[in-house]
Coordinates of C-alpha atoms and ligand atoms in Angstrom, one line a residue:
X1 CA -62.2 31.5 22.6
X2 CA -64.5 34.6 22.3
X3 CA -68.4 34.6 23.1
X4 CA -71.1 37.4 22.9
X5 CA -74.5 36.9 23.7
X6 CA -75.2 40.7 22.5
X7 CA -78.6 41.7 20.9
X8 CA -77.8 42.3 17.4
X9 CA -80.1 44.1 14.6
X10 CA -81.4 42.1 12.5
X11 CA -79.6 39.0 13.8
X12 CA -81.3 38.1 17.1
X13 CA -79.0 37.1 20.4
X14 CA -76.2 35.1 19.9
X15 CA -75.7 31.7 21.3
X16 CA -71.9 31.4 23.1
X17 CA -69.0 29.7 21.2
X18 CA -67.3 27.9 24.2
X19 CA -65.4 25.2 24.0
X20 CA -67.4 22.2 25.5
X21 CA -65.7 20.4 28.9
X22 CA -64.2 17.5 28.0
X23 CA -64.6 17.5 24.2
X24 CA -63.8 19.7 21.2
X25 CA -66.0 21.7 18.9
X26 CA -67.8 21.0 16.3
X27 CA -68.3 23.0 13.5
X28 CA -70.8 22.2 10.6
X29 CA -69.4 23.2 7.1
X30 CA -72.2 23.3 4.1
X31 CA -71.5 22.6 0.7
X32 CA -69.9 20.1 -1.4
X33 CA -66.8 21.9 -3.2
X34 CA -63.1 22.6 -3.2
X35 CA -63.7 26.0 -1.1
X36 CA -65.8 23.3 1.9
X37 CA -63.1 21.1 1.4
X38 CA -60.3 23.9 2.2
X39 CA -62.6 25.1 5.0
X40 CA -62.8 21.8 6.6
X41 CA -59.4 21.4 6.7
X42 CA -58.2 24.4 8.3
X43 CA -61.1 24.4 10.5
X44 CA -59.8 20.5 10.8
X45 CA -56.7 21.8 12.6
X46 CA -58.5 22.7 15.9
X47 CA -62.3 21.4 15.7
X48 CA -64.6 18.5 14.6
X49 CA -65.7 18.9 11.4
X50 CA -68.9 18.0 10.1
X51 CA -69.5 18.1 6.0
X52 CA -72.8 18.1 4.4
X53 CA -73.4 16.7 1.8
X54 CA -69.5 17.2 1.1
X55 CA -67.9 15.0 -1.4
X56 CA -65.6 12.1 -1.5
X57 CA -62.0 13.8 -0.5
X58 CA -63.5 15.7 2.3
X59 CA -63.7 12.7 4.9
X60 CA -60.8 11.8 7.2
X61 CA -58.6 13.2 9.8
X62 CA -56.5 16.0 9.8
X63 CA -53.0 16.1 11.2
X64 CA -54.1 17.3 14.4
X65 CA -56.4 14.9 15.1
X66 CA -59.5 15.7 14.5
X67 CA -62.1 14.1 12.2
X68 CA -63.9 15.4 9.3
X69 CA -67.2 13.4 8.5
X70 CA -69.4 14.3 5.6
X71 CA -73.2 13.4 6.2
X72 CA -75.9 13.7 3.9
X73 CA -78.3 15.4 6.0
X74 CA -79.8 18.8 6.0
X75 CA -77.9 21.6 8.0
X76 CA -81.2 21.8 10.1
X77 CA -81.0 18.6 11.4
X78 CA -77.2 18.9 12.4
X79 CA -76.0 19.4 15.7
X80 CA -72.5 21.8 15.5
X81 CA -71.4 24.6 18.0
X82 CA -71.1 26.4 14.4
X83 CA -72.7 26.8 11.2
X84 CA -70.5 28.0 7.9
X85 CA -72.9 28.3 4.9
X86 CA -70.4 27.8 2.0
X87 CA -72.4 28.2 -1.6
X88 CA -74.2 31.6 -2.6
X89 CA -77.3 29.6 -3.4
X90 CA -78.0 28.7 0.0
X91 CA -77.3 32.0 1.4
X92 CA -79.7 33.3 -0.7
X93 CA -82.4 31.2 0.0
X94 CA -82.1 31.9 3.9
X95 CA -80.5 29.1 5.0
X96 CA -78.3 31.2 7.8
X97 CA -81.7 33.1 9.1
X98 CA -83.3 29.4 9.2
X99 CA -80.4 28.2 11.1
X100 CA -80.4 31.3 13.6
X101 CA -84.4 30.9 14.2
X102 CA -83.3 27.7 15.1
X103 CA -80.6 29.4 17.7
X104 CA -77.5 28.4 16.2
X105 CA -74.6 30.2 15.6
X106 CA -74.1 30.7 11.6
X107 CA -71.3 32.3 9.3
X108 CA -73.1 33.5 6.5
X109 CA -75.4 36.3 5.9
X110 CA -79.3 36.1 5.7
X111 CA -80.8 36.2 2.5
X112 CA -81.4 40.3 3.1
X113 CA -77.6 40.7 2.9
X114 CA -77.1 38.0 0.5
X115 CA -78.9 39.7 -1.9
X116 CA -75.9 41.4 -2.7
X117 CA -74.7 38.7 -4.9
X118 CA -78.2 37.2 -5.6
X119 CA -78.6 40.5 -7.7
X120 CA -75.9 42.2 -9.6
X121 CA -78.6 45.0 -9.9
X122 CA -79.4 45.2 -6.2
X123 CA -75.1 45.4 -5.4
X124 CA -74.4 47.9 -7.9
X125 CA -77.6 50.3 -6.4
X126 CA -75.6 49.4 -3.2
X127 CA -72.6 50.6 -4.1
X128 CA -74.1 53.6 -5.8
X129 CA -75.6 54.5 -2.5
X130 CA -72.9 54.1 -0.3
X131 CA -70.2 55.8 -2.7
X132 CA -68.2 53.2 -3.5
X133 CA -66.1 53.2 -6.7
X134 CA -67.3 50.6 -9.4
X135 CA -67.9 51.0 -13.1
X136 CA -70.5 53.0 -14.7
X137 CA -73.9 50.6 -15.1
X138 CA -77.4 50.6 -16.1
X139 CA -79.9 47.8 -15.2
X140 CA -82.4 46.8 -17.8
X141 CA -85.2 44.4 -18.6
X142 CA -85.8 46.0 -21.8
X143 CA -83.2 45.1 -24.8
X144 CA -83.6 48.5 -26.6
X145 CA -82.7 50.3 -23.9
X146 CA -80.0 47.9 -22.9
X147 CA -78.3 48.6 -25.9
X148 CA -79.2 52.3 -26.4
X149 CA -77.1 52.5 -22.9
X150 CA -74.5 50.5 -24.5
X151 CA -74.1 52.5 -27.2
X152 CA -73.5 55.6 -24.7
X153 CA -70.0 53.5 -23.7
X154 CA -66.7 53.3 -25.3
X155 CA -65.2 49.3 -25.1
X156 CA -64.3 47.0 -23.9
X157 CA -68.4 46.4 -22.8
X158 CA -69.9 44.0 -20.0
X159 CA -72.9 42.2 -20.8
X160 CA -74.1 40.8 -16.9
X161 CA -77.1 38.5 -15.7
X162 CA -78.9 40.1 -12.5
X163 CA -79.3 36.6 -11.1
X164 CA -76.9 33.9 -10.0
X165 CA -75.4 32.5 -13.0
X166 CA -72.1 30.2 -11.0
X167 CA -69.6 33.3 -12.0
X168 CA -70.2 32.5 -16.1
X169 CA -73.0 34.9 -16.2
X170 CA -70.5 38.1 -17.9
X171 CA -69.3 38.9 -20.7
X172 CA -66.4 41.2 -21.3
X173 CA -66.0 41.9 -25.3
X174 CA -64.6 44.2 -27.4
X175 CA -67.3 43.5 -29.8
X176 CA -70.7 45.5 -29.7
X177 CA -72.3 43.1 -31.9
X178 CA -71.2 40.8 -29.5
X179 CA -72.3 42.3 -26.6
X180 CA -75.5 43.3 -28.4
X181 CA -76.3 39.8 -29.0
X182 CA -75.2 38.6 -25.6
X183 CA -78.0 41.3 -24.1
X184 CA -80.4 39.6 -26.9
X185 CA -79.7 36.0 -25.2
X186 CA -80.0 36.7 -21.4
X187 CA -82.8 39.3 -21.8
X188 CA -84.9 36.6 -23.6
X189 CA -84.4 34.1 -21.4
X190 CA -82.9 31.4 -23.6
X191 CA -79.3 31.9 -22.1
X192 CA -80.0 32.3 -18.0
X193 CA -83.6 31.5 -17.9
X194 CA -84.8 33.8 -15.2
X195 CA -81.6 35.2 -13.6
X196 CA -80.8 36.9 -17.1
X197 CA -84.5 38.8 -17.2
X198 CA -82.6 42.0 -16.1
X199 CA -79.3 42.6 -16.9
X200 CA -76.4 44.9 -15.9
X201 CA -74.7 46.9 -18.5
X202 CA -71.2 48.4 -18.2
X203 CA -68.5 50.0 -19.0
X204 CA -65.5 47.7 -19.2
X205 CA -62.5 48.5 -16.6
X206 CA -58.8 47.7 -17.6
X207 CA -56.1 46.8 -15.0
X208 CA -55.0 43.9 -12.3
X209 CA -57.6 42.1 -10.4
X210 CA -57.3 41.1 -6.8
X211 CA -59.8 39.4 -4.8
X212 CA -59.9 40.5 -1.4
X213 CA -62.0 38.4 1.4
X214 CA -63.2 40.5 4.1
X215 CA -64.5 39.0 7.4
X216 CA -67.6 41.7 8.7
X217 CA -69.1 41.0 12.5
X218 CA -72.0 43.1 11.5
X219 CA -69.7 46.4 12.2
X220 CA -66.2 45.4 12.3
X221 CA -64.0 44.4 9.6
X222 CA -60.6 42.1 9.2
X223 CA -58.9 41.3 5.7
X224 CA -57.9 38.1 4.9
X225 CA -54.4 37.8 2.6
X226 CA -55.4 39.2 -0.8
X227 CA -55.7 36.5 -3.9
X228 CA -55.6 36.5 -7.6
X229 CA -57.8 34.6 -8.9
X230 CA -57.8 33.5 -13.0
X231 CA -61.4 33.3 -14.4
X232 CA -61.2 32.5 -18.4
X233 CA -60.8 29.3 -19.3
X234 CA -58.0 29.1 -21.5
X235 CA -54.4 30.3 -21.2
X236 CA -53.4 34.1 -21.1
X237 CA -57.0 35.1 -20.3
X238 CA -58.9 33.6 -22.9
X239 CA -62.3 31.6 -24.0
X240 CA -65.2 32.2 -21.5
X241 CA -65.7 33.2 -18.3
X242 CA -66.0 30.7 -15.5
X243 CA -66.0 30.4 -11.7
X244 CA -62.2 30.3 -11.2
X245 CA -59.5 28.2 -13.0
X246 CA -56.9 28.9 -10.3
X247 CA -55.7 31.3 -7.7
X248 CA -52.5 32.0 -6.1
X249 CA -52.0 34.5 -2.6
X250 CA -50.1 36.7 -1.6
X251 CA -50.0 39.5 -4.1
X252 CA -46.5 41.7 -4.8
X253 CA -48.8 44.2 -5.7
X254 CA -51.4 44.4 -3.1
X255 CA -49.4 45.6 -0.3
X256 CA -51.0 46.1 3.2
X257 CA -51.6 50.0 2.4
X258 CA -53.4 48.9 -0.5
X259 CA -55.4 46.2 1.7
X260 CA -56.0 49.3 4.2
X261 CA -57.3 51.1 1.3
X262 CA -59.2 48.7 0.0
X263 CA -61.2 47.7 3.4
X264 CA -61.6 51.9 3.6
X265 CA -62.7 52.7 0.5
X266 CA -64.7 49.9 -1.0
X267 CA -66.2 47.6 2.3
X268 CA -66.4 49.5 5.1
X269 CA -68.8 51.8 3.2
X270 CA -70.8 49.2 1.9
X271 CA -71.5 47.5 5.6
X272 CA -72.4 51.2 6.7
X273 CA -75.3 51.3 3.6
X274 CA -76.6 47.5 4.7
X275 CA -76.5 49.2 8.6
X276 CA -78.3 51.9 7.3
X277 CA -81.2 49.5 6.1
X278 CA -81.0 47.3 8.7
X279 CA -78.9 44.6 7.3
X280 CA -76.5 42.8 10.2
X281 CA -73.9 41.5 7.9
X282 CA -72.3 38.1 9.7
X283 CA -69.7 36.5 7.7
X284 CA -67.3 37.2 4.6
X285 CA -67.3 39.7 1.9
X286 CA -65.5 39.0 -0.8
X287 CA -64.5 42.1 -3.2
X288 CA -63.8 41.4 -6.7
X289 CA -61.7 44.3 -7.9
X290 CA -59.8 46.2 -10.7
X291 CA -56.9 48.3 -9.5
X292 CA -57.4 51.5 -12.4
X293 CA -55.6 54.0 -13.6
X294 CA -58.5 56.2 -11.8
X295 CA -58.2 53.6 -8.6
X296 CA -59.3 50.9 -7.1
X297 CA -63.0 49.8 -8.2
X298 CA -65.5 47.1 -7.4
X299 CA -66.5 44.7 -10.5
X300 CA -68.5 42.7 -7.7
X301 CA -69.1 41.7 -3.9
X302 CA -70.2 38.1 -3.4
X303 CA -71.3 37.4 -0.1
X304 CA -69.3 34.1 0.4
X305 CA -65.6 32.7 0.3
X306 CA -64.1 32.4 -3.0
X307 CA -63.7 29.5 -4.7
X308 CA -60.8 28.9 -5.5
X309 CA -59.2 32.2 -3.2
X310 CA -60.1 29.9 0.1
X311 CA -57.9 27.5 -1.7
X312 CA -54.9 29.5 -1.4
X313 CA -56.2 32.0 1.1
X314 CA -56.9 29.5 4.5
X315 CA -54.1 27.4 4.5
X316 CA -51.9 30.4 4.7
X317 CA -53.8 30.9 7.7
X318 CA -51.8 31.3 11.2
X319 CA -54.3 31.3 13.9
X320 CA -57.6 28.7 15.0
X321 CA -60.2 29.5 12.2
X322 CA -63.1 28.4 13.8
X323 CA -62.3 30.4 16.9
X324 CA -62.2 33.1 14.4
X325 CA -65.2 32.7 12.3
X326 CA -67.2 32.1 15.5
X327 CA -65.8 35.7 16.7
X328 CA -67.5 36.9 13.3
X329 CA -70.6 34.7 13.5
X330 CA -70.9 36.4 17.2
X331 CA -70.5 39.4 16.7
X332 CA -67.8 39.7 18.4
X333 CA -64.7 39.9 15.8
X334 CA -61.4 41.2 17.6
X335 CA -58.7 38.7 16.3
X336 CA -56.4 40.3 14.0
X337 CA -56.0 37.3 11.2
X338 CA -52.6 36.6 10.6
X339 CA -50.5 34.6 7.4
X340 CA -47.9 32.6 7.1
X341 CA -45.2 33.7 4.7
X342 CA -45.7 31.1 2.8
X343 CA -47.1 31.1 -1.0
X344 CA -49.9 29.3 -2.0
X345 CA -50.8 28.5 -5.2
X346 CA -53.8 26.8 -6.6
X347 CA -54.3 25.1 -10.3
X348 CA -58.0 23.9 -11.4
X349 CA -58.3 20.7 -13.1
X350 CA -61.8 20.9 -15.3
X351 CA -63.6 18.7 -17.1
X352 CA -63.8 18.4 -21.0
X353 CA -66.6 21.3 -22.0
X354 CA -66.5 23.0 -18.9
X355 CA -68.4 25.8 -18.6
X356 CA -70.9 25.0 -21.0
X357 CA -71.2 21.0 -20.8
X358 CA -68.6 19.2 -18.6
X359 CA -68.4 15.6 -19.6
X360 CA -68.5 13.5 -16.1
X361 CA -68.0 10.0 -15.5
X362 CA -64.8 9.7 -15.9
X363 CA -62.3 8.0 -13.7
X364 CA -59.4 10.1 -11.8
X365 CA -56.1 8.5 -12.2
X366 CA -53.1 9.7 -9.7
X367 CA -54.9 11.0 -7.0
X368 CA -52.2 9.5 -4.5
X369 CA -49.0 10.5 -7.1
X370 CA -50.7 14.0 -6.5
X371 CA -51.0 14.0 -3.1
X372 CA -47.4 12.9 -2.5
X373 CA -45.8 16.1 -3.9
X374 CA -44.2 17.7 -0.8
X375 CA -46.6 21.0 0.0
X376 CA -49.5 19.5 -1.8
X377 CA -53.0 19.1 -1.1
X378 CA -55.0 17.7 -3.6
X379 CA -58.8 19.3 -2.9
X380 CA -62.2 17.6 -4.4
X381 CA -65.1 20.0 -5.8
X382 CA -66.9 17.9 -8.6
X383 CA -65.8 14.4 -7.9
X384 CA -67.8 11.1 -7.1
X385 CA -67.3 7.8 -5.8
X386 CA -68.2 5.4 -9.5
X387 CA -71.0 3.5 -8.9
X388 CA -69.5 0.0 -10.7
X389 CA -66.0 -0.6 -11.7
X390 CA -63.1 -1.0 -9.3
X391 CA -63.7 -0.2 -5.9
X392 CA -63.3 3.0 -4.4
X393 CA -62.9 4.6 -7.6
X394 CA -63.1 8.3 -8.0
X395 CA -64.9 9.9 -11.2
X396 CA -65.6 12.6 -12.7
X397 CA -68.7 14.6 -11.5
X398 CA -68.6 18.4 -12.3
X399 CA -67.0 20.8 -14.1
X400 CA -64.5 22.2 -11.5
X401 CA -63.3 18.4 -11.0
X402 CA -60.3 19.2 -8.5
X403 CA -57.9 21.9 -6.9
X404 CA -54.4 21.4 -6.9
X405 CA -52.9 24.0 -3.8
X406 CA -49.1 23.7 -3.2
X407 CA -47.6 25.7 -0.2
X408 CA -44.0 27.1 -0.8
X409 CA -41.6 29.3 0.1
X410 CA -42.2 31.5 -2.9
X411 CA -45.2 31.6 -5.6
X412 CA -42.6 30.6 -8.1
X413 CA -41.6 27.2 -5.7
X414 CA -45.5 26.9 -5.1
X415 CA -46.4 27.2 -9.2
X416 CA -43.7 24.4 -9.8
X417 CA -45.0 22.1 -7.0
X418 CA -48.6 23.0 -7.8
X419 CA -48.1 22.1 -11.4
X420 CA -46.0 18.7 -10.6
X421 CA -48.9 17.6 -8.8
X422 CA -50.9 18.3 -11.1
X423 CA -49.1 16.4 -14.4
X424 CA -49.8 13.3 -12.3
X425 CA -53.5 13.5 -12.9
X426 CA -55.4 11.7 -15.8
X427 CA -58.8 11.6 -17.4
X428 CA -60.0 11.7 -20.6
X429 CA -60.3 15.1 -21.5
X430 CA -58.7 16.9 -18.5
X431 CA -58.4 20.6 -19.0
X432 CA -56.2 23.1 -17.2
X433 CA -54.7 26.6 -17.7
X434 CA -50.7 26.5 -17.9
X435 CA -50.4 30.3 -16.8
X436 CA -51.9 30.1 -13.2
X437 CA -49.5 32.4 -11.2
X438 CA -47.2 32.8 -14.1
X439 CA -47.6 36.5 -14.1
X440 CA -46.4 36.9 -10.0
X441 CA -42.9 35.3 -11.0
X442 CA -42.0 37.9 -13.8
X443 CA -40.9 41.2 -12.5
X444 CA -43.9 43.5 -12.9
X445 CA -43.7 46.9 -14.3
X446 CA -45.0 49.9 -12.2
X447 CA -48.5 51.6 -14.4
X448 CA -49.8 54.8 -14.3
X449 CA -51.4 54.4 -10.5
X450 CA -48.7 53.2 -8.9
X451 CA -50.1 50.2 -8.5
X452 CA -48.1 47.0 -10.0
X453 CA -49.2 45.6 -13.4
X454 CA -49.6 42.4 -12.7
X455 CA -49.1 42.0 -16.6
X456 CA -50.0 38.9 -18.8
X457 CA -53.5 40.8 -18.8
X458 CA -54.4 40.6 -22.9
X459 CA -56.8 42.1 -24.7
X460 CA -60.4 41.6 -23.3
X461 CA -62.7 39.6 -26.4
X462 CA -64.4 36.1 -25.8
Ligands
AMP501 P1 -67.9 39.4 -11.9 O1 -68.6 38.1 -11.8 O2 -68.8 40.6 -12.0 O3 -66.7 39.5 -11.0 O4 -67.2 39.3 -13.3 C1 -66.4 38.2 -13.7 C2 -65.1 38.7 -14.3 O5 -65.4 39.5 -15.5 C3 -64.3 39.6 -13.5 O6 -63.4 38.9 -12.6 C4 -63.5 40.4 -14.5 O7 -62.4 39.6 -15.0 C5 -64.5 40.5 -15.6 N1 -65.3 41.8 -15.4 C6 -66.4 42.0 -14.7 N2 -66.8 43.3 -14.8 C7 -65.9 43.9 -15.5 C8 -65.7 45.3 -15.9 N3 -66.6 46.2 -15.6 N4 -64.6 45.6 -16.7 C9 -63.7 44.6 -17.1 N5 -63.8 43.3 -16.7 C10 -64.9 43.0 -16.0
LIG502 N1 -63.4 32.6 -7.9 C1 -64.5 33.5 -8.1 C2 -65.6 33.3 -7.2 O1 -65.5 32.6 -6.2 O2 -66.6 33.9 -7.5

């Protein structure tokens, strides 16, 4: 495995990943949801793994051997070879630059680079600066201005909080009274309390998404297999926003030119502009992007893995991920990543009311039925052990209740195997979309770009 103890700005020396004599690694994963629990297990495959607080499908052993233990401790009072910081929240508030004054090796930026996703304001000025193609904004604090810059925009319009909002923060609407009234909510206060007292305003982009998760050393730069990922609620893109209802890599029309281009054009001038002021970016950056007409464009960088993209992303994986992400956390990235052929597909199950008020409390049925499916992994984000009832029983605690990933040789084989697994689940209420992947099994059309449509994409209104 790689080391570097190099001086690096902004990030102090680096303590050596080694593999101790006589025993294996250890790496500390943070967080409690389906992205930790994908990490765990593919770090699983070649190191301990210690979860904090991590949730009740996280624990056990992995096929290789190794163990995975959640503890409910803080990450300071861990003891790991490696640190990987999994939610936004924390990165924002410093954990990694905590954990590094402490001399540990961390993958995850400090809270000056995690500002990228802790304002929406502070990435688009980013992007701005170091040329990189997004959509046209304004940032305001002021509503009549908000909307006078509305007005200056032809639809679809994006109504966004400045702050962290868990990825239900935007509106996309065809409807300016809607989109006025959305600017009246979050600038008062009432809808995002503090992280909607500025907002960004834009103009709305039309074409396939991709997410592409980029792995930065500070200065170099490695793709991971591109995602889609499927962020209404409901079927064929509608109802509101949410942090991901399902995912599914690779993608037909995100070719490895396009990857090249993307890394190019839209992160590797971005890490430049954090260089430029000082910012030592250690860990992933994931692009959220709109392949145009006019191009590729940013709708966001978030300075973590994606949730659920790691679902589909890092089981592909062909290599030792924590020998990798200590390369990045080192500064010392040189493995090429590598993926399996394979598909992977991932399905959400949600609870009743999710975004706005999931219902919890209620008891999972056919966990194991799931789990059997040949190519299935069932992953937990928002579950709990039930405090009375029958013993060991698994509840409902979150909105984003569980991830459904299926390998396969195709997405189509993955989708069916995905969704098999998936029928087998019961609670009251369960909600998922029916259309995750559909679009990458129908033969797409090529659009004006170049670029593959990767189609099912309807018209944008909440
Ligand atoms: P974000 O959190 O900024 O990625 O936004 C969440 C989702 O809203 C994106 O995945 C897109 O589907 C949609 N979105 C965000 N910005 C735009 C935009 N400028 N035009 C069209 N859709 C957008
Ligand atoms: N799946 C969207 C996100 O992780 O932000």
């Amino acid at each position: 495995m790689s080391s570097s103890a190099a001086e690096a700005p902004g990030v102090g020396p680096s303590p050596t990943w080694a593999p101790p004599a006589g025993r294996s690694s250890t790496v500390c994963v943070v967080g409690s949801g389906g992205r930790e629990h994908a990490l765990a297990l593919v770090l699983g495959r070649t190191a301990e793994v210690i979860v904090t607080p991590g949730n009740p499908g996280i624990t056990g052993s992995t096929p290789e051997g190794h163990t995975i233990t959640s503890v409910a401790a803080p990450a300071e009072d861990i003891e790991a070879d490696l640190f990987v910081i999994g939610p936004e929240a924390l990165l924002v508030d410093g954990l990694a630059d905590r954990l590094r004054a402490q001399g540990k090796l961390v993958f995850g930026p400090g809270a000056a680079g995690a500002r990228l996703e802790g304002s929406k304001a502070f990435m688009k000025e980013m992007l701005a600066e170091a040329g990189v193609p997004t959509a046209r904004f304004g940032v305001f604090g002021d509503p009549v201005a908000a909307k006078a810059y509305l007005h200056t925009l032809t639809g679809p319009w994006v109504v966004k909080t400045d702050g962290l909002a868990a990825g239900k923060g935007v509106l996309v609407t065809g409807s300016l009274a809607e989109a006025e009234a959305d600017i009246d909510a979050k600038l008062s206060g009432d809808a995002f309390g503090e992280a909607g007292r500025h907002v960004v305003v834009e103009e709305g982009l039309v074409g396939p998404e991709c997410s592409l998760l980029v792995l930065c050393d500070g200065e170099r730069l490695a793709a991971l297999a591109p995602a889609q990922d499927f962020k209404r609620r409901d079927d064929f893109d509608h109802g509101p926003n949410t942090g991901g209802m399902g995912a599914y890599s690779p993608v037909a029309f995100v070719d490895d030119r396009m990857v090249r281009r993307l890394v190019t054009e839209a992160v590797a001038p971005l890490v430049a502009a954090l260089r430029a002021r000082g910012i030592e970016y250690r860990g992933v950056l994931y692009a959220g992007l709109m392949l145009t007409s006019d191009g590729p464009k940013v709708l966001e960088f978030n300075v973590r893995f994606g949730d659920p993209e790691t679902q589909v992303v890092l089981p592909r994986y062909d290599g030792d991920l924590a020998a990798l992400l200590a390369e990045v956390a080192s500064g010392a990235l040189t493995t090429v990543p590598r993926f399996l052929p394979d598909a992977a597909v991932c399905v959400v199950l949600a609870s009743e009311g999710y975004p706005e008020s999931p219902r919890t409390g209620d008891v999972i049925n056919g966990l194991g039925d799931a789990a059997a499916v040949d190519g299935v992994t069932v992953f937990h984000a928002g579950t709990a052990v039930a405090a009375s009832g029958p013993e060991g029983a698994v509840v409902t605690a979150g909105g984003r209740v569980l991830g459904i990933t299926a390998l396969g040789d195709t997405v189509d084989d993955a989708r069916r195997r995905a969704y098999r697994a998936a029928s087998a689940i019961k609670w009251p209420g369960i909600h998922r979309r029916s259309d995750i992947a559909l679009s990458a099994t129908v033969e797409p059309t090529p659009d004006a770009s170049g670029v593959r449509d990767a189609g099912a994409k309807e018209e944008i209104s909440q």
